Short mmCIF file of C-alpha atoms in Angstrom, two decimals:
data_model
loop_
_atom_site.label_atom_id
_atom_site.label_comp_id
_atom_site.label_asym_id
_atom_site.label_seq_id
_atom_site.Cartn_x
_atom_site.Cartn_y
_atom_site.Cartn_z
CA UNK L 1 18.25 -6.51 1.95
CA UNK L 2 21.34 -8.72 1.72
CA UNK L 3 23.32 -8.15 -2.19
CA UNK L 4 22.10 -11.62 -3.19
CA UNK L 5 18.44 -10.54 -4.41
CA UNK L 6 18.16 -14.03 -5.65
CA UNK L 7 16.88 -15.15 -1.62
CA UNK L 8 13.84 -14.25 -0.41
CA UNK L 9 13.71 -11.10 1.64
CA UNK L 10 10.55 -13.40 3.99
CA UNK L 11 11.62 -11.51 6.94
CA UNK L 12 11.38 -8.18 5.64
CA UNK L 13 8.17 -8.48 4.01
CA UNK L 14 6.89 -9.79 7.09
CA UNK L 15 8.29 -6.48 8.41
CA UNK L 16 7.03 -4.74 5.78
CA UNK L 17 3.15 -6.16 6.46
CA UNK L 18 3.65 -5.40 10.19
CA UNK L 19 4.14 -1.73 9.32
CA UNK L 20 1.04 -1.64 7.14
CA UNK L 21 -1.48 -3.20 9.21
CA UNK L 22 -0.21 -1.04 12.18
CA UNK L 23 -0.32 1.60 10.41
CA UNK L 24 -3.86 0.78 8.81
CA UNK L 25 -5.28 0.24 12.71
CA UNK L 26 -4.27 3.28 13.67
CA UNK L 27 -5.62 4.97 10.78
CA UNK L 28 -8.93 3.11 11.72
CA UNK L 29 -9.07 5.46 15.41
CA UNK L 30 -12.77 6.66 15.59
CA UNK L 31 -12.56 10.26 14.60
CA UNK L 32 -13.98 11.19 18.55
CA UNK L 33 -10.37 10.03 19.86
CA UNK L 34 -8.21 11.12 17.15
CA UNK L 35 -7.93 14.99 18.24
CA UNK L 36 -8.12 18.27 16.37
CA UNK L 37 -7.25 18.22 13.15
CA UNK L 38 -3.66 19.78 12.22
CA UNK L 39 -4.15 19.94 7.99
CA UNK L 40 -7.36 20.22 6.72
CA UNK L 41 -7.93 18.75 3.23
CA UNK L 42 -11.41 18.81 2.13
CA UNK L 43 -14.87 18.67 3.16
CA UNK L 44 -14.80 16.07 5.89
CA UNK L 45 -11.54 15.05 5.30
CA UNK L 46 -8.63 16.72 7.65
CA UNK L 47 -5.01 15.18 9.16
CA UNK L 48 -5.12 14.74 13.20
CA UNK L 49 -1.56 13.89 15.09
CA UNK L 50 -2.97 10.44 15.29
CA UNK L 51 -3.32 9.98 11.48
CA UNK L 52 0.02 11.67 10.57
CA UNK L 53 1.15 8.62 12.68
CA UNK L 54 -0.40 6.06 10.65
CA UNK L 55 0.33 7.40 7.24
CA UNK L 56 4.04 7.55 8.30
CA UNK L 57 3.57 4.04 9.52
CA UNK L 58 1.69 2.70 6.37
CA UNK L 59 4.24 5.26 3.76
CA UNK L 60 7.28 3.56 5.07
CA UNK L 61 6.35 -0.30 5.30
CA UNK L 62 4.56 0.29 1.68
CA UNK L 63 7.29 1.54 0.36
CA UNK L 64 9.86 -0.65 1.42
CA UNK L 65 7.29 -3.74 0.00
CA UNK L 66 7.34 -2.18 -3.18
CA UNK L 67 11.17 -1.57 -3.14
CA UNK L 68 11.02 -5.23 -2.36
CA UNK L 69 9.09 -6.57 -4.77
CA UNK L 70 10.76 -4.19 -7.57
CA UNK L 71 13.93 -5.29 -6.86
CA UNK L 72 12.45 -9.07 -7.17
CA UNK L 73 10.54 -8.95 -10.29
CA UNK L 74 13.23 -10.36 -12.69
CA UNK L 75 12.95 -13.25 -10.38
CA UNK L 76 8.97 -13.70 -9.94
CA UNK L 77 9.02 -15.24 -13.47
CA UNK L 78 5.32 -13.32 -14.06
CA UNK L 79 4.93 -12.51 -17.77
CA UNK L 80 4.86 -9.31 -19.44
CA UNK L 81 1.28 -8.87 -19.96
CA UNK L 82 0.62 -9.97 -16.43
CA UNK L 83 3.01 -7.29 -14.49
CA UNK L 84 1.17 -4.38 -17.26
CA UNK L 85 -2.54 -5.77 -15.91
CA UNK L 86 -1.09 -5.72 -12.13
CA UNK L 87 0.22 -2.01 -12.64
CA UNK L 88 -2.17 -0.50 -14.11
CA UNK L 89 -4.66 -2.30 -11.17
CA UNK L 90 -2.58 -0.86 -9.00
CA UNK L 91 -2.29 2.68 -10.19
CA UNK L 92 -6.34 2.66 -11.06
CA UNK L 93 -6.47 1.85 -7.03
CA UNK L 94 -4.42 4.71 -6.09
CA UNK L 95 -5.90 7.07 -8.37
CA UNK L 96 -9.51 6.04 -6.78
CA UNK L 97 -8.13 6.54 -3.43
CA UNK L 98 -6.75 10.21 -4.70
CA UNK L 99 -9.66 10.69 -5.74
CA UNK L 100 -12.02 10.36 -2.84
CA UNK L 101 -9.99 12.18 -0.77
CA UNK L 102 -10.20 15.35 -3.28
CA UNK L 103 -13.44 15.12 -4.98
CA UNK L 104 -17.19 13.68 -4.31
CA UNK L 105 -16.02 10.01 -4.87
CA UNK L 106 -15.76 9.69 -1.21
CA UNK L 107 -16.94 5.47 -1.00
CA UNK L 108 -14.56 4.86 -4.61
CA UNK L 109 -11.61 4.76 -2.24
CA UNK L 110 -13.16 1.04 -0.89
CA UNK L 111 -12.76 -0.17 -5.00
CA UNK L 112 -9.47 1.64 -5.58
CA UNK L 113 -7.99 -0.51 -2.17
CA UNK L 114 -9.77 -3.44 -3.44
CA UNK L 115 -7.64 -3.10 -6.60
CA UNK L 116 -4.63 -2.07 -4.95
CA UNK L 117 -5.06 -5.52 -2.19
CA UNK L 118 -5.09 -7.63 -5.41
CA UNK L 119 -2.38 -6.02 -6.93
CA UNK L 120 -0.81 -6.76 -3.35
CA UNK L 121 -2.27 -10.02 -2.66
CA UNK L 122 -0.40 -11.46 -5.99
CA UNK L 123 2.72 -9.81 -5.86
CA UNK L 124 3.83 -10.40 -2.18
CA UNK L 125 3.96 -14.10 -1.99
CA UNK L 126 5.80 -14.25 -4.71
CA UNK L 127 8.11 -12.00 -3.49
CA UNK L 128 8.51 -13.41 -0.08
CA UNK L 129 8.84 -16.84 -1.84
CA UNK L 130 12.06 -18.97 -1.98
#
């Protein structure tokens, strides 16, 4: 990102969205054509080469998004109260998501993405606007 954080970074979060839905599709290979699986986790739950792929993809365009929008938010003129609610909606999603993976809340991880896509879906356009 260029020193002046005051522009908008549009063509790296359009980058940054690339990554994620790649790396989202590839996490959505049927399990049939995904391999053996390398790491397993829990009861039905285990990492194949294929998924290690799309985590890596997904891990490194969501993290330079939220580096993004970080490094924007004196500028996305959102009140206080408003960037608390969109935290903790966002940590509640990723905790769900945890959480299915590890435990018996295996369909909670559709309600902790739903929380972490509206976290997402108001923070990004602000972020990539000018």
């Amino acid at each position: 990102m260029s020193p002046d954080v005051t522009g908008a970074p549009r063509g790296q979060v359009a980058t940054t969205a690339l990554l994620i839905v790649a790396g989202v599709l590839v996490l959505f290979v049927p399990a049939g054509g995904e391999g053996r699986v390398l790491l397993p986790i829990s009861e039905g739950h285990g990492l194949s080469a294929v998924d290690v792929v799309g985590a890596a993809l997904l891990a490194v365009g969501a993290t330079w998004l939220e580096v993004l929008v970080v490094r924007r938010l004196p500028h996305l003129a959102l009140p206080p109260r408003a960037l608390f609610a969109l935290g903790l909606l966002a940590g509640l999603g990723v905790g769900l998501l945890i959480a299915s993976v590890f435990s018996g809340f295996f369909w909670w991880w559709a309600v902790g993405a739903a929380a972490i896509g509206v976290a997402v879906l108001v923070l990004v356009p602000l972020t990539a606007r000018r």
